[in-house]
Amino acid sequence: MTKGRLEAFSDGVIAVIITIMVLEMKVPHGVDAAALRPVIPVFLSYVLSFVFIGIYWNNHHHMFHAVHHVNGAVLWANLHLLFWLSLAPFVTGWMGENHFAAVPVAGYGSVLLGAACAYFILTRVLLRIHARDSTLAKALGRDFKGKISVLIYVAAIPLAFVQPYISCALYVIVAAIWLYPDRRFETLLMQ
Amino acid sequence: MTKGRLEAFSDGVIAVIITIMVLEMKVPHGVDAAALRPVIPVFLSYVLSFVFIGIYWNNHHHMFHAVHHVNGAVLWANLHLLFWLSLAPFVTGWMGENHFAAVPVAGYGSVLLGAACAYFILTRVLLRIHARDSTLAKALGRDFKGKISVLIYVAAIPLAFVQPYISCALYVIVAAIWLYPDRRFETLLMQ
Amino acid sequence: MTKGRLEAFSDGVIAVIITIMVLEMKVPHGVDAAALRPVIPVFLSYVLSFVFIGIYWNNHHHMFHAVHHVNGAVLWANLHLLFWLSLAPFVTGWMGENHFAAVPVAGYGSVLLGAACAYFILTRVLLRIHARDSTLAKALGRDFKGKISVLIYVAAIPLAFVQPYISCALYVIVAAIWLYPDRRFETLLMQ
Amino acid sequence: MTKGRLEAFSDGVIAVIITIMVLEMKVPHGVDAAALRPVIPVFLSYVLSFVFIGIYWNNHHHMFHAVHHVNGAVLWANLHLLFWLSLAPFVTGWMGENHFAAVPVAGYGSVLLGAACAYFILTRVLLRIHARDSTLAKALGRDFKGKISVLIYVAAIPLAFVQPYISCALYVIVAAIWLYPDRRFETLLMQ
C-alpha cells in the first residue's frame, strides 16, 4: 500500500484545521482600535495553535518522507492523530474567548496531550512495519522531543488550576523545543 | 480516464467534511468544567461521525487502490456518495444538540443508510467496467460488511422511535464491524 | 508550465465550496420532524447547487484531461471561474432561506450565468494555446451545451420576477442537460 | 527534500482561505434587492481579497515551479506566509462590515504588508539554498513588484486615517501591478 493518498488526505485535513481556526476570531462590529481588544486573547491562542498545527504538519511531512510503506493500522493511527488535531479549533476558541481561564487552559493542554500521544502511537505503528535499521527507525531515534513534550503537558494540565499563565508558558516552551531546528530526518535523508 | 483526480477530489471533500463537523461544537462561554456539559452529546456524536467518515475514507482508499480505470458514471456515483457524506455535519449537529432524541437519531441513521447505498452503487458501477477476475472484483467479494450494515440501518431507523439509544448502539456496532480489520483488499493486493 | 497544480488547486477550492454549502443548512433546535420543515427549501437549493458544482468539477476534470499545457492567462481564467463558483454558498443560502422568492432566485441565476460565462472564457483561453486539431479543440467542438445553458440562464433571470418556480425549473433543465451523458471527451480520449 | 508536499499543503490552505472568506458575507434575510445593500461593501472587500489571494497563489505556483529543493527553513517561511494569508478572511470581514472605516482599512493593509514581508522572506530563504545562476535566482531578479508593493502598503496604512478610500485605491493599484502580466518566470522557464 502506498503512502501517497494518506499524505494527501492528512495535508487536506491539516490545511482545513489550520484555516478554520481563524473563524473563531469573530469579526468585531466596532470601527476603532479598541474594538480589537476582545479579539486579542483569541488571536494569541490562534497564533499558538497555528504554530502547533504547523509543527505537526512539519513532523508528519518529515516522518512520512522516511516511511516506506503503510498498512491498515497506520491509516487508523493517522486518523486518530487527525482526530485530536481536529479538536484544536474548539479548544483554541474556548481558551481565547475566556481569556486564558483555568479550565479552558487545562482543556487546551489535554488536546495537545492527546495529539502528542496519538503521534507517539503513530510512530510505534510505523516502526512495527519497518526494519530496525530503516531510515525511519534511525531518524526517530530516541524521540527525545516527543517524550519531553508529553511530560511537560502532564505537568501543565494540573498547573492550570494554580496559575493558567504557567501552563501557557509551558505550551510556548514545547513549541519552542520543536521549532528549534531538528536535523534528525534532514541529516539522515541527505546521506 | 485516470483515477488520480477523482481520488484527490474525494480526499479534499472528505477532509473538509471531517473537519467542519467540529464547527458544530459551539465554543461554550462559561469557564468551568460544567460549561462543557451541553457540549458532551455534540462531542459524542462528533466522535461517532468522525469514525464513520474515517471508515468511508479508508474503504474508498482501499477500493480505489484496486480500481484500474474509471468512467463518467463512476464520477457521478462517487459524487453521489460524497453528497450523503456531506450531510453528516448537519445530522451530527442535530443529533448532538438534541441529546439523541428520536427524530434526529432516525435522521442520522437515514444519512448513514443513504451513504451505505451510495457506496454500494459505486461498487456496482465500478464492477461493471472491471473484469470478473480483476483484483477489484475478487477483493469486493460478497461484500458481507456492506450488506449487513444496510440491514442494521434499516432496523435502527424505526427503532429510534422506540428507544433512540438502541439505534445509537446499532450505529456503534456497525462502526465496530468496519473497524475490525478487514484484510480483503490488503491480502489480495500483496499477492 | 504544467497543469498539475492548477488541477490540484481547483479540486481543493471546489471541494471546499461543495462542502461548506452545507453550513448554510442551520441545525434546527426542535426534535420533531416538523423542525425540519424550514430546512427543506435550503436543502433543495443545496441539492441543486451540489449538482451544479458537481457538473463543473466533472467538466473541469474532463476538459483538463485533454489540456496539454497552460499559461498565466489560463491560471487567471480558471481563478475567475472559481470566483463565481465561490459565490454559490451565498446565493444557495439566500435562495433557500427565502423560500425561492423572486430576487434571490434571479441572484442565483446570475451567479450560474457568471460561472457559465467564466467557463466559456476559460475554454477560449485554452483553445488559443492549443492547435486546431488538438484533442481539446476536437472535444470541445461546437460546445452546444455551454451555449444553450447561457441562453437558458439569460431567460431564467428576468422570468424569476414573473414566477420564480419557472426559473427554478429552467435551472433544473440545465442541470439535466449536463447530467445527460456527454461522451465528447470520453469518446475522443479513448481513441 | 522534495517540494511536492509543500506545494500540496499550500494549495490546500490557500484553497480553504479563498473559499471560507465567502462565509463572511452573511446571507441577508430580506427578499428584495435592497436586502443586498449591506452586503455590497463586504462583497467588494471579498472581491479584493479574492484577487490578492489569487495573486499569491499564482506567484507561489510560478516561484515553486522554478524551485529545485527545499529545507526545514523553507517549510517554516512558507507557513509564515500562510499565517498572514489566513488572517485575510478576518480583516476582509472587518473592513467590509464597517464600510471601509479607517481602522479596519489600516488593519487590512497591515495584513497585506505582513503577507508581502513573509513572501519576501520566503524568497530570501529559497535563494540561500539555490545557486546564483539558478532558474529561481534569475527569475526573481530584482523583484521590483515585491518591493514597490511593500512601499505602497507602508504609505497606505497611515493614509487610512486621512481618507480610507485613498488606501483602498492604493490596494487596488498593487493588485493591478501584479495582475499586469509578469513574464519573468514564464519567459525563463520556456527557454
mmCIF file with all atom_site columns, C-alpha atoms in Angstrom, chain A residues 3-172:
data_model
loop_
_atom_site.group_PDB
_atom_site.id
_atom_site.type_symbol
_atom_site.label_atom_id
_atom_site.label_alt_id
_atom_site.label_comp_id
_atom_site.label_asym_id
_atom_site.label_entity_id
_atom_site.label_seq_id
_atom_site.pdbx_PDB_ins_code
_atom_site.Cartn_x
_atom_site.Cartn_y
_atom_site.Cartn_z
_atom_site.occupancy
_atom_site.B_iso_or_equiv
_atom_site.pdbx_formal_charge
_atom_site.auth_seq_id
_atom_site.auth_comp_id
_atom_site.auth_asym_id
_atom_site.auth_atom_id
_atom_site.pdbx_PDB_model_num
ATOM 1   C CA . LYS A 1 3   ? 1.618   6.361  1.327  1.00 0.00 ? 3   LYS A CA 1
ATOM 2   C CA . GLY A 1 4   ? 0.669   8.989  -1.282 1.00 0.00 ? 4   GLY A CA 1
ATOM 3   C CA . ARG A 1 5   ? -3.028  9.211  -0.558 1.00 0.00 ? 5   ARG A CA 1
ATOM 4   C CA . LEU A 1 6   ? -2.513  9.088  3.215  1.00 0.00 ? 6   LEU A CA 1
ATOM 5   C CA . GLU A 1 7   ? -0.224  12.106 2.875  1.00 0.00 ? 7   GLU A CA 1
ATOM 6   C CA . ALA A 1 8   ? -2.684  13.920 0.603  1.00 0.00 ? 8   ALA A CA 1
ATOM 7   C CA . PHE A 1 9   ? -5.623  13.297 2.953  1.00 0.00 ? 9   PHE A CA 1
ATOM 8   C CA . SER A 1 10  ? -3.615  14.373 6.015  1.00 0.00 ? 10  SER A CA 1
ATOM 9   C CA . ASP A 1 11  ? -2.500  17.511 4.191  1.00 0.00 ? 11  ASP A CA 1
ATOM 10  C CA . GLY A 1 12  ? -6.124  18.256 3.371  1.00 0.00 ? 12  GLY A CA 1
ATOM 11  C CA . VAL A 1 13  ? -7.381  17.770 6.927  1.00 0.00 ? 13  VAL A CA 1
ATOM 12  C CA . ILE A 1 14  ? -4.500  19.757 8.470  1.00 0.00 ? 14  ILE A CA 1
ATOM 13  C CA . ALA A 1 15  ? -4.980  22.532 5.882  1.00 0.00 ? 15  ALA A CA 1
ATOM 14  C CA . VAL A 1 16  ? -8.668  22.834 6.824  1.00 0.00 ? 16  VAL A CA 1
ATOM 15  C CA . ILE A 1 17  ? -7.946  22.713 10.584 1.00 0.00 ? 17  ILE A CA 1
ATOM 16  C CA . ILE A 1 18  ? -5.247  25.407 10.454 1.00 0.00 ? 18  ILE A CA 1
ATOM 17  C CA . THR A 1 19  ? -7.539  27.653 8.399  1.00 0.00 ? 19  THR A CA 1
ATOM 18  C CA . ILE A 1 20  ? -10.967 27.286 10.014 1.00 0.00 ? 20  ILE A CA 1
ATOM 19  C CA . MET A 1 21  ? -9.439  28.150 13.402 1.00 0.00 ? 21  MET A CA 1
ATOM 20  C CA . VAL A 1 22  ? -9.462  31.733 12.156 1.00 0.00 ? 22  VAL A CA 1
ATOM 21  C CA . LEU A 1 23  ? -13.289 31.571 12.047 1.00 0.00 ? 23  LEU A CA 1
ATOM 22  C CA . GLU A 1 24  ? -13.206 31.513 15.879 1.00 0.00 ? 24  GLU A CA 1
ATOM 23  C CA . MET A 1 25  ? -11.902 35.096 15.690 1.00 0.00 ? 25  MET A CA 1
ATOM 24  C CA . LYS A 1 26  ? -15.313 36.781 15.365 1.00 0.00 ? 26  LYS A CA 1
ATOM 25  C CA . VAL A 1 27  ? -15.230 39.964 13.276 1.00 0.00 ? 27  VAL A CA 1
ATOM 26  C CA . PRO A 1 28  ? -15.696 42.892 15.719 1.00 0.00 ? 28  PRO A CA 1
ATOM 27  C CA . HIS A 1 29  ? -18.503 45.331 14.994 1.00 0.00 ? 29  HIS A CA 1
ATOM 28  C CA . GLY A 1 30  ? -16.696 48.452 16.237 1.00 0.00 ? 30  GLY A CA 1
ATOM 29  C CA . VAL A 1 31  ? -14.573 50.608 13.975 1.00 0.00 ? 31  VAL A CA 1
ATOM 30  C CA . ASP A 1 32  ? -11.894 51.819 16.387 1.00 0.00 ? 32  ASP A CA 1
ATOM 31  C CA . ALA A 1 33  ? -8.776  50.028 17.561 1.00 0.00 ? 33  ALA A CA 1
ATOM 32  C CA . ALA A 1 34  ? -10.482 49.353 20.919 1.00 0.00 ? 34  ALA A CA 1
ATOM 33  C CA . ALA A 1 35  ? -12.901 47.035 19.100 1.00 0.00 ? 35  ALA A CA 1
ATOM 34  C CA . LEU A 1 36  ? -9.950  44.736 18.545 1.00 0.00 ? 36  LEU A CA 1
ATOM 35  C CA . ARG A 1 37  ? -9.219  44.387 22.264 1.00 0.00 ? 37  ARG A CA 1
ATOM 36  C CA . PRO A 1 38  ? -11.599 41.418 22.930 1.00 0.00 ? 38  PRO A CA 1
ATOM 37  C CA . VAL A 1 39  ? -10.101 39.712 19.869 1.00 0.00 ? 39  VAL A CA 1
ATOM 38  C CA . ILE A 1 40  ? -6.528  39.854 21.244 1.00 0.00 ? 40  ILE A CA 1
ATOM 39  C CA . PRO A 1 41  ? -6.696  36.752 23.504 1.00 0.00 ? 41  PRO A CA 1
ATOM 40  C CA . VAL A 1 42  ? -8.404  34.767 20.721 1.00 0.00 ? 42  VAL A CA 1
ATOM 41  C CA . PHE A 1 43  ? -5.692  35.990 18.344 1.00 0.00 ? 43  PHE A CA 1
ATOM 42  C CA . LEU A 1 44  ? -2.919  34.923 20.740 1.00 0.00 ? 44  LEU A CA 1
ATOM 43  C CA . SER A 1 45  ? -4.368  31.432 21.145 1.00 0.00 ? 45  SER A CA 1
ATOM 44  C CA . TYR A 1 46  ? -4.825  31.308 17.356 1.00 0.00 ? 46  TYR A CA 1
ATOM 45  C CA . VAL A 1 47  ? -1.116  32.079 16.871 1.00 0.00 ? 47  VAL A CA 1
ATOM 46  C CA . LEU A 1 48  ? -0.161  29.380 19.395 1.00 0.00 ? 48  LEU A CA 1
ATOM 47  C CA . SER A 1 49  ? -2.417  26.796 17.714 1.00 0.00 ? 49  SER A CA 1
ATOM 48  C CA . PHE A 1 50  ? -1.208  27.784 14.243 1.00 0.00 ? 50  PHE A CA 1
ATOM 49  C CA . VAL A 1 51  ? 2.370   27.125 15.390 1.00 0.00 ? 51  VAL A CA 1
ATOM 50  C CA . PHE A 1 52  ? 1.392   23.772 16.938 1.00 0.00 ? 52  PHE A CA 1
ATOM 51  C CA . ILE A 1 53  ? -0.514  22.597 13.851 1.00 0.00 ? 53  ILE A CA 1
ATOM 52  C CA . GLY A 1 54  ? 2.424   23.819 11.750 1.00 0.00 ? 54  GLY A CA 1
ATOM 53  C CA . ILE A 1 55  ? 4.811   21.747 13.881 1.00 0.00 ? 55  ILE A CA 1
ATOM 54  C CA . TYR A 1 56  ? 2.624   18.666 13.460 1.00 0.00 ? 56  TYR A CA 1
ATOM 55  C CA . TRP A 1 57  ? 2.452   19.143 9.712  1.00 0.00 ? 57  TRP A CA 1
ATOM 56  C CA . ASN A 1 58  ? 6.215   19.610 9.578  1.00 0.00 ? 58  ASN A CA 1
ATOM 57  C CA . ASN A 1 59  ? 6.908   16.494 11.645 1.00 0.00 ? 59  ASN A CA 1
ATOM 58  C CA . HIS A 1 60  ? 4.328   14.488 9.699  1.00 0.00 ? 60  HIS A CA 1
ATOM 59  C CA . HIS A 1 61  ? 5.911   15.616 6.444  1.00 0.00 ? 61  HIS A CA 1
ATOM 60  C CA . HIS A 1 62  ? 9.416   14.706 7.586  1.00 0.00 ? 62  HIS A CA 1
ATOM 61  C CA . MET A 1 63  ? 8.444   11.368 9.107  1.00 0.00 ? 63  MET A CA 1
ATOM 62  C CA . PHE A 1 64  ? 6.416   10.156 6.135  1.00 0.00 ? 64  PHE A CA 1
ATOM 63  C CA . HIS A 1 65  ? 9.247   11.168 3.855  1.00 0.00 ? 65  HIS A CA 1
ATOM 64  C CA . ALA A 1 66  ? 11.218  8.363  5.547  1.00 0.00 ? 66  ALA A CA 1
ATOM 65  C CA . VAL A 1 67  ? 8.252   5.966  5.593  1.00 0.00 ? 67  VAL A CA 1
ATOM 66  C CA . HIS A 1 68  ? 8.496   3.209  3.034  1.00 0.00 ? 68  HIS A CA 1
ATOM 67  C CA . HIS A 1 69  ? 5.086   1.580  3.236  1.00 0.00 ? 69  HIS A CA 1
ATOM 68  C CA . VAL A 1 70  ? 1.882   1.731  5.278  1.00 0.00 ? 70  VAL A CA 1
ATOM 69  C CA . ASN A 1 71  ? -0.874  -0.682 6.316  1.00 0.00 ? 71  ASN A CA 1
ATOM 70  C CA . GLY A 1 72  ? -4.407  -0.500 7.701  1.00 0.00 ? 72  GLY A CA 1
ATOM 71  C CA . ALA A 1 73  ? -3.181  0.099  11.251 1.00 0.00 ? 73  ALA A CA 1
ATOM 72  C CA . VAL A 1 74  ? -1.156  3.111  10.078 1.00 0.00 ? 74  VAL A CA 1
ATOM 73  C CA . LEU A 1 75  ? -4.244  4.599  8.380  1.00 0.00 ? 75  LEU A CA 1
ATOM 74  C CA . TRP A 1 76  ? -6.168  4.400  11.670 1.00 0.00 ? 76  TRP A CA 1
ATOM 75  C CA . ALA A 1 77  ? -3.289  5.612  13.832 1.00 0.00 ? 77  ALA A CA 1
ATOM 76  C CA . ASN A 1 78  ? -3.051  8.564  11.455 1.00 0.00 ? 78  ASN A CA 1
ATOM 77  C CA . LEU A 1 79  ? -6.809  9.243  11.657 1.00 0.00 ? 79  LEU A CA 1
ATOM 78  C CA . HIS A 1 80  ? -6.505  9.087  15.446 1.00 0.00 ? 80  HIS A CA 1
ATOM 79  C CA . LEU A 1 81  ? -3.871  11.843 15.297 1.00 0.00 ? 81  LEU A CA 1
ATOM 80  C CA . LEU A 1 82  ? -6.070  13.911 12.963 1.00 0.00 ? 82  LEU A CA 1
ATOM 81  C CA . PHE A 1 83  ? -8.974  13.490 15.407 1.00 0.00 ? 83  PHE A CA 1
ATOM 82  C CA . TRP A 1 84  ? -7.034  15.182 18.222 1.00 0.00 ? 84  TRP A CA 1
ATOM 83  C CA . LEU A 1 85  ? -5.787  17.901 15.898 1.00 0.00 ? 85  LEU A CA 1
ATOM 84  C CA . SER A 1 86  ? -9.383  18.497 14.720 1.00 0.00 ? 86  SER A CA 1
ATOM 85  C CA . LEU A 1 87  ? -10.286 19.487 18.287 1.00 0.00 ? 87  LEU A CA 1
ATOM 86  C CA . ALA A 1 88  ? -7.761  22.345 18.132 1.00 0.00 ? 88  ALA A CA 1
ATOM 87  C CA . PRO A 1 89  ? -10.209 24.952 16.729 1.00 0.00 ? 89  PRO A CA 1
ATOM 88  C CA . PHE A 1 90  ? -12.634 24.186 19.577 1.00 0.00 ? 90  PHE A CA 1
ATOM 89  C CA . VAL A 1 91  ? -10.158 24.499 22.462 1.00 0.00 ? 91  VAL A CA 1
ATOM 90  C CA . THR A 1 92  ? -8.421  27.451 20.789 1.00 0.00 ? 92  THR A CA 1
ATOM 91  C CA . GLY A 1 93  ? -11.678 29.379 20.666 1.00 0.00 ? 93  GLY A CA 1
ATOM 92  C CA . TRP A 1 94  ? -12.638 28.313 24.193 1.00 0.00 ? 94  TRP A CA 1
ATOM 93  C CA . MET A 1 95  ? -9.273  29.321 25.704 1.00 0.00 ? 95  MET A CA 1
ATOM 94  C CA . GLY A 1 96  ? -9.162  32.622 23.816 1.00 0.00 ? 96  GLY A CA 1
ATOM 95  C CA . GLU A 1 97  ? -12.731 33.725 24.460 1.00 0.00 ? 97  GLU A CA 1
ATOM 96  C CA . ASN A 1 98  ? -12.357 33.082 28.183 1.00 0.00 ? 98  ASN A CA 1
ATOM 97  C CA . HIS A 1 99  ? -9.073  34.996 28.469 1.00 0.00 ? 99  HIS A CA 1
ATOM 98  C CA . PHE A 1 100 ? -6.946  32.007 29.435 1.00 0.00 ? 100 PHE A CA 1
ATOM 99  C CA . ALA A 1 101 ? -9.088  30.870 32.383 1.00 0.00 ? 101 ALA A CA 1
ATOM 100 C CA . ALA A 1 102 ? -8.006  27.735 34.270 1.00 0.00 ? 102 ALA A CA 1
ATOM 101 C CA . VAL A 1 103 ? -10.393 25.098 32.840 1.00 0.00 ? 103 VAL A CA 1
ATOM 102 C CA . PRO A 1 104 ? -10.061 26.062 29.152 1.00 0.00 ? 104 PRO A CA 1
ATOM 103 C CA . VAL A 1 105 ? -6.251  26.246 29.506 1.00 0.00 ? 105 VAL A CA 1
ATOM 104 C CA . ALA A 1 106 ? -6.265  22.743 31.018 1.00 0.00 ? 106 ALA A CA 1
ATOM 105 C CA . GLY A 1 107 ? -8.601  21.610 28.219 1.00 0.00 ? 107 GLY A CA 1
ATOM 106 C CA . TYR A 1 108 ? -6.218  23.049 25.630 1.00 0.00 ? 108 TYR A CA 1
ATOM 107 C CA . GLY A 1 109 ? -3.368  21.133 27.234 1.00 0.00 ? 109 GLY A CA 1
ATOM 108 C CA . SER A 1 110 ? -5.418  17.929 27.226 1.00 0.00 ? 110 SER A CA 1
ATOM 109 C CA . VAL A 1 111 ? -5.938  18.184 23.472 1.00 0.00 ? 111 VAL A CA 1
ATOM 110 C CA . LEU A 1 112 ? -2.202  18.818 22.996 1.00 0.00 ? 112 LEU A CA 1
ATOM 111 C CA . LEU A 1 113 ? -1.502  15.794 25.204 1.00 0.00 ? 113 LEU A CA 1
ATOM 112 C CA . GLY A 1 114 ? -3.942  13.666 23.195 1.00 0.00 ? 114 GLY A CA 1
ATOM 113 C CA . ALA A 1 115 ? -2.291  14.728 19.937 1.00 0.00 ? 115 ALA A CA 1
ATOM 114 C CA . ALA A 1 116 ? 1.193   14.015 21.338 1.00 0.00 ? 116 ALA A CA 1
ATOM 115 C CA . CYS A 1 117 ? 0.136   10.518 22.471 1.00 0.00 ? 117 CYS A CA 1
ATOM 116 C CA . ALA A 1 118 ? -1.530  9.893  19.092 1.00 0.00 ? 118 ALA A CA 1
ATOM 117 C CA . TYR A 1 119 ? 1.671   10.932 17.331 1.00 0.00 ? 119 TYR A CA 1
ATOM 118 C CA . PHE A 1 120 ? 3.673   8.599  19.578 1.00 0.00 ? 120 PHE A CA 1
ATOM 119 C CA . ILE A 1 121 ? 1.301   5.698  18.768 1.00 0.00 ? 121 ILE A CA 1
ATOM 120 C CA . LEU A 1 122 ? 1.651   6.514  15.060 1.00 0.00 ? 122 LEU A CA 1
ATOM 121 C CA . THR A 1 123 ? 5.441   6.267  15.294 1.00 0.00 ? 123 THR A CA 1
ATOM 122 C CA . ARG A 1 124 ? 5.203   2.877  17.077 1.00 0.00 ? 124 ARG A CA 1
ATOM 123 C CA . VAL A 1 125 ? 2.762   1.501  14.477 1.00 0.00 ? 125 VAL A CA 1
ATOM 124 C CA . LEU A 1 126 ? 5.088   2.672  11.708 1.00 0.00 ? 126 LEU A CA 1
ATOM 125 C CA . LEU A 1 127 ? 8.207   1.236  13.390 1.00 0.00 ? 127 LEU A CA 1
ATOM 126 C CA . ARG A 1 128 ? 6.482   -2.160 13.688 1.00 0.00 ? 128 ARG A CA 1
ATOM 127 C CA . ILE A 1 129 ? 6.379   -2.464 9.895  1.00 0.00 ? 129 ILE A CA 1
ATOM 128 C CA . HIS A 1 130 ? 9.851   -1.018 9.220  1.00 0.00 ? 130 HIS A CA 1
ATOM 129 C CA . ALA A 1 131 ? 13.199  -2.711 9.820  1.00 0.00 ? 131 ALA A CA 1
ATOM 130 C CA . ARG A 1 132 ? 15.345  -1.738 12.786 1.00 0.00 ? 132 ARG A CA 1
ATOM 131 C CA . ASP A 1 133 ? 17.998  -0.317 10.502 1.00 0.00 ? 133 ASP A CA 1
ATOM 132 C CA . SER A 1 134 ? 15.493  1.538  8.266  1.00 0.00 ? 134 SER A CA 1
ATOM 133 C CA . THR A 1 135 ? 15.853  5.270  7.669  1.00 0.00 ? 135 THR A CA 1
ATOM 134 C CA . LEU A 1 136 ? 12.684  5.756  9.697  1.00 0.00 ? 136 LEU A CA 1
ATOM 135 C CA . ALA A 1 137 ? 13.954  3.868  12.748 1.00 0.00 ? 137 ALA A CA 1
ATOM 136 C CA . LYS A 1 138 ? 17.269  5.697  12.707 1.00 0.00 ? 138 LYS A CA 1
ATOM 137 C CA . ALA A 1 139 ? 15.633  9.076  12.178 1.00 0.00 ? 139 ALA A CA 1
ATOM 138 C CA . LEU A 1 140 ? 13.128  8.682  15.017 1.00 0.00 ? 140 LEU A CA 1
ATOM 139 C CA . GLY A 1 141 ? 15.913  7.524  17.332 1.00 0.00 ? 141 GLY A CA 1
ATOM 140 C CA . ARG A 1 142 ? 15.114  8.000  20.998 1.00 0.00 ? 142 ARG A CA 1
ATOM 141 C CA . ASP A 1 143 ? 12.419  10.587 20.148 1.00 0.00 ? 143 ASP A CA 1
ATOM 142 C CA . PHE A 1 144 ? 13.568  12.896 22.969 1.00 0.00 ? 144 PHE A CA 1
ATOM 143 C CA . LYS A 1 145 ? 11.374  15.821 21.915 1.00 0.00 ? 145 LYS A CA 1
ATOM 144 C CA . GLY A 1 146 ? 8.239   13.661 21.770 1.00 0.00 ? 146 GLY A CA 1
ATOM 145 C CA . LYS A 1 147 ? 8.789   12.308 25.278 1.00 0.00 ? 147 LYS A CA 1
ATOM 146 C CA . ILE A 1 148 ? 9.706   15.624 26.916 1.00 0.00 ? 148 ILE A CA 1
ATOM 147 C CA . SER A 1 149 ? 6.586   17.228 25.338 1.00 0.00 ? 149 SER A CA 1
ATOM 148 C CA . VAL A 1 150 ? 4.303   14.624 26.919 1.00 0.00 ? 150 VAL A CA 1
ATOM 149 C CA . LEU A 1 151 ? 5.949   15.181 30.315 1.00 0.00 ? 151 LEU A CA 1
ATOM 150 C CA . ILE A 1 152 ? 5.519   18.969 30.063 1.00 0.00 ? 152 ILE A CA 1
ATOM 151 C CA . TYR A 1 153 ? 1.837   18.612 29.095 1.00 0.00 ? 153 TYR A CA 1
ATOM 152 C CA . VAL A 1 154 ? 1.228   16.248 32.029 1.00 0.00 ? 154 VAL A CA 1
ATOM 153 C CA . ALA A 1 155 ? 2.696   18.917 34.322 1.00 0.00 ? 155 ALA A CA 1
ATOM 154 C CA . ALA A 1 156 ? 0.937   21.843 32.609 1.00 0.00 ? 156 ALA A CA 1
ATOM 155 C CA . ILE A 1 157 ? -2.629  20.497 32.854 1.00 0.00 ? 157 ILE A CA 1
ATOM 156 C CA . PRO A 1 158 ? -2.884  20.450 36.690 1.00 0.00 ? 158 PRO A CA 1
ATOM 157 C CA . LEU A 1 159 ? -0.758  23.627 36.931 1.00 0.00 ? 159 LEU A CA 1
ATOM 158 C CA . ALA A 1 160 ? -3.509  25.473 35.029 1.00 0.00 ? 160 ALA A CA 1
ATOM 159 C CA . PHE A 1 161 ? -5.582  25.340 38.241 1.00 0.00 ? 161 PHE A CA 1
ATOM 160 C CA . VAL A 1 162 ? -2.738  27.011 40.156 1.00 0.00 ? 162 VAL A CA 1
ATOM 161 C CA . GLN A 1 163 ? -1.934  29.693 37.585 1.00 0.00 ? 163 GLN A CA 1
ATOM 162 C CA . PRO A 1 164 ? -3.046  29.337 33.950 1.00 0.00 ? 164 PRO A CA 1
ATOM 163 C CA . TYR A 1 165 ? -0.222  31.528 32.648 1.00 0.00 ? 165 TYR A CA 1
ATOM 164 C CA . ILE A 1 166 ? 2.340   28.975 33.890 1.00 0.00 ? 166 ILE A CA 1
ATOM 165 C CA . SER A 1 167 ? 0.624   26.363 31.698 1.00 0.00 ? 167 SER A CA 1
ATOM 166 C CA . CYS A 1 168 ? 0.580   28.748 28.735 1.00 0.00 ? 168 CYS A CA 1
ATOM 167 C CA . ALA A 1 169 ? 4.291   29.413 29.232 1.00 0.00 ? 169 ALA A CA 1
ATOM 168 C CA . LEU A 1 170 ? 4.889   25.659 29.244 1.00 0.00 ? 170 LEU A CA 1
ATOM 169 C CA . TYR A 1 171 ? 2.955   25.275 25.966 1.00 0.00 ? 171 TYR A CA 1
ATOM 170 C CA . VAL A 1 172 ? 5.119   28.007 24.442 1.00 0.00 ? 172 VAL A CA 1
#
